[in-house]
Short mmCIF file of C-alpha atoms in Angstrom, two decimals:
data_model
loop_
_atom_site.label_atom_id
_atom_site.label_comp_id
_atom_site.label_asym_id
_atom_site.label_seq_id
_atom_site.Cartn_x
_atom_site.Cartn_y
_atom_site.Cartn_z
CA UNK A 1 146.29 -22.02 1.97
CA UNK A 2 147.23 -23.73 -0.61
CA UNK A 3 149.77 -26.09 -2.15
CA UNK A 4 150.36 -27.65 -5.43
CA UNK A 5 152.36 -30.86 -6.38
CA UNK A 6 154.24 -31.62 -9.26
CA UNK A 7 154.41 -35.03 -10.13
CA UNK A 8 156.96 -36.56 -12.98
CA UNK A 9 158.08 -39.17 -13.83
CA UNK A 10 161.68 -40.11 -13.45
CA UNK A 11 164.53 -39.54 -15.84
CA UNK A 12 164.72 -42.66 -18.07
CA UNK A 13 161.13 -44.00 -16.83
CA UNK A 14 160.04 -44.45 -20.58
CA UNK A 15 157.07 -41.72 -21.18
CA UNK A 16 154.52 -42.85 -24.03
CA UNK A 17 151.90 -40.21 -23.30
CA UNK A 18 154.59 -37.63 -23.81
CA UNK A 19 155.91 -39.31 -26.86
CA UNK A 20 152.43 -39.39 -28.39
CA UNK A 21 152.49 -35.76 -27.74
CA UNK A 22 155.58 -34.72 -29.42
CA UNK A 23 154.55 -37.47 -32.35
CA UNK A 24 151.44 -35.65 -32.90
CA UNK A 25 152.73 -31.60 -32.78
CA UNK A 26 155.22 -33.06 -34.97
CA UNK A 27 152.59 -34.69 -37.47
CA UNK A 28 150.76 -30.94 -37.00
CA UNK A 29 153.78 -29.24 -38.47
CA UNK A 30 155.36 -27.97 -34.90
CA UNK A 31 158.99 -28.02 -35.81
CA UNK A 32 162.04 -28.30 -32.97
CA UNK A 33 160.16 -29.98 -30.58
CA UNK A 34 163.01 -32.25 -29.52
CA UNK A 35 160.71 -34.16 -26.08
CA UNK A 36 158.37 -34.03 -24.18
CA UNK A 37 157.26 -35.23 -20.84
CA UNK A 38 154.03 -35.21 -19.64
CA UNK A 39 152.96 -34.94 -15.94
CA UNK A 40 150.38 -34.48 -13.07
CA UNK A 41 149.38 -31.18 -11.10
CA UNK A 42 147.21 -31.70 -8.10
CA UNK A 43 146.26 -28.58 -6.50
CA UNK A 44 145.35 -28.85 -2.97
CA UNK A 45 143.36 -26.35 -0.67
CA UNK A 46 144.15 -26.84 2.95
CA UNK A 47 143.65 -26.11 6.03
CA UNK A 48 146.21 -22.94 7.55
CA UNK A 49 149.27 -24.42 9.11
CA UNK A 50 149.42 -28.03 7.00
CA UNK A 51 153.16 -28.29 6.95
CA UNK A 52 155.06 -28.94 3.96
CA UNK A 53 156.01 -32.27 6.06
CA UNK A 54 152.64 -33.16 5.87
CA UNK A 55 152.29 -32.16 2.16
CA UNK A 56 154.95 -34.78 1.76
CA UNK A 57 153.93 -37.77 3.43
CA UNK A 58 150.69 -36.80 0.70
CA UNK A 59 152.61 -37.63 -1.77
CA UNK A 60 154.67 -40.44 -0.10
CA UNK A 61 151.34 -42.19 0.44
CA UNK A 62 149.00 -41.38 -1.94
CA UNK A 63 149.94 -38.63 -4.68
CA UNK A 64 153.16 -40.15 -6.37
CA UNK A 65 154.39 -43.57 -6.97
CA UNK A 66 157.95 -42.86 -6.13
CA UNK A 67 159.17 -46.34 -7.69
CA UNK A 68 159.13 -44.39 -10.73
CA UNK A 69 157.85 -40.72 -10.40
CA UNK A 70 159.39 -37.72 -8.52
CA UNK A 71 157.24 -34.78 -6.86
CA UNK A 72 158.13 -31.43 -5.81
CA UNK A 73 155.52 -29.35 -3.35
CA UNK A 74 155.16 -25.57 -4.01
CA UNK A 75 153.05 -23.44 -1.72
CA UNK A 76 150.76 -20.66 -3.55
CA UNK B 1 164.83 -24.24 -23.96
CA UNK B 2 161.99 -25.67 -22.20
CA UNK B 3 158.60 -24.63 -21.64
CA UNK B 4 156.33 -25.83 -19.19
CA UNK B 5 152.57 -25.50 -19.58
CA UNK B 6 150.12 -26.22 -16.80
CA UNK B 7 146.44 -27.64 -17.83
CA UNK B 8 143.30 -27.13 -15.67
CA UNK B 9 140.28 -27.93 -15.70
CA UNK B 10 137.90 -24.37 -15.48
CA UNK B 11 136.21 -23.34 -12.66
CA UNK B 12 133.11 -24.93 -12.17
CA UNK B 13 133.62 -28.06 -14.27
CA UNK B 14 133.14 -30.84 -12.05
CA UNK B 15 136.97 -32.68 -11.35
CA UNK B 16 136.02 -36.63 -10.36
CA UNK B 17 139.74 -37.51 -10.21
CA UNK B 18 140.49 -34.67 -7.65
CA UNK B 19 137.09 -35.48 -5.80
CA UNK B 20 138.49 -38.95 -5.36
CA UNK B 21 141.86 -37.91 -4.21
CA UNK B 22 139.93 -35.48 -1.86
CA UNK B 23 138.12 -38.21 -0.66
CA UNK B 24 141.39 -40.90 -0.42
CA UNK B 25 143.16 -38.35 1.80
CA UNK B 26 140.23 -38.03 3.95
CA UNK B 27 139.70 -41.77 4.46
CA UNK B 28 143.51 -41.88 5.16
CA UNK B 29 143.48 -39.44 8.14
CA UNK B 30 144.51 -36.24 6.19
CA UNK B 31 141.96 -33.77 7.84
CA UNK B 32 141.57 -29.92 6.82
CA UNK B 33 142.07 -30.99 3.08
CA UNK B 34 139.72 -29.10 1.68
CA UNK B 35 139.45 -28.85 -2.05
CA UNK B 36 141.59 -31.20 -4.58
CA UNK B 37 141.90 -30.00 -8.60
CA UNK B 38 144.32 -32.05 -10.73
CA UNK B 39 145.28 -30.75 -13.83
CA UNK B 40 148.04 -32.34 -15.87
CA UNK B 41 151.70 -30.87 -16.73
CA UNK B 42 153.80 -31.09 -19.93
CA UNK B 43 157.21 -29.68 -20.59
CA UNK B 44 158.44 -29.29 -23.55
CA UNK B 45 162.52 -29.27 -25.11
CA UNK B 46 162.16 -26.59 -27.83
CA UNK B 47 164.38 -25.40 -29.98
CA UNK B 48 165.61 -22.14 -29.30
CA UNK B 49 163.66 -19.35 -30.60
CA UNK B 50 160.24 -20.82 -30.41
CA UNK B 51 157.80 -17.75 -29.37
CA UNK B 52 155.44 -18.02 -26.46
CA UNK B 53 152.37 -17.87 -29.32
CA UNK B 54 153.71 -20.92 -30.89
CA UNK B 55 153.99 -22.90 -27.75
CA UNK B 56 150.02 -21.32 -27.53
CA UNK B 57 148.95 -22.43 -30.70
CA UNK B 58 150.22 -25.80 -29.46
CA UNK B 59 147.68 -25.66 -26.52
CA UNK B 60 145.06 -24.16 -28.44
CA UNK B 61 145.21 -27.14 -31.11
CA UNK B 62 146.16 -30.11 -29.22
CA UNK B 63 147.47 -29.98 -25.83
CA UNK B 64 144.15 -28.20 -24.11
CA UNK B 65 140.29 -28.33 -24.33
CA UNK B 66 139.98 -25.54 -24.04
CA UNK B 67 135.90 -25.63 -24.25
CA UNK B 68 136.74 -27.14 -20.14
CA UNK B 69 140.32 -26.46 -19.54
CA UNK B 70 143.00 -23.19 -19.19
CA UNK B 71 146.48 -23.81 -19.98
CA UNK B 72 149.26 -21.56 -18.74
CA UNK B 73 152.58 -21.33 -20.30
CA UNK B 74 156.30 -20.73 -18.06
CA UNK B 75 159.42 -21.00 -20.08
CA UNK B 76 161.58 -22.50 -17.69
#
């Protein structure tokens, strides 16, 4: 089976990465791109029957810093 | 309207950063995690109207490799 975690940071958690993005489609000539926030996607293959639980304390531990990023688990 | 576009590294390109987060869960006490990928995640606030080619001409020019990586593109 297998999962896959989203991991963003926080509203209001300043983003440079995804500033330098939109700076640079911007400079390219991409008009009306008003933000942009830039994230991780960690896809996991597991063993049948990991519980979402489990997924979580994954990401509690080890995936997300939840002082300032958020994570949301999605089974695929 | 937002867009969200998912970036992965191809099949068969070696992935050190999910190796080591393989390997961290392991040494943690995760067992039956089997296969770690990360890829990275970037929304987008467009303005509304913008076509799904446009937001692909933005991964094709800056936002993938794509000589190692595949994007995929959700409006959200």
């Amino acid at each position: 089976m297998k999962a896959r975690v989203h991991v963003m940071l926080k509203e209001g958690v300043l983003d440079p990465q995804g500033e330098a993005i939109r700076h640079a489609l911007g400079a390219m000539g991409f008009e009306g791109v008003e933000g942009v926030r830039q994230g991780k996607v960690i896809e996991l293959d597991l063993a049948p029957g990991t519980t979402a639980a489990r997924v979580g304390e994954m990401c509690e531990m080890l995936l997300a810093n939840t002082v300032i990023e958020s994570y949301r688990i999605e089974f695929v």
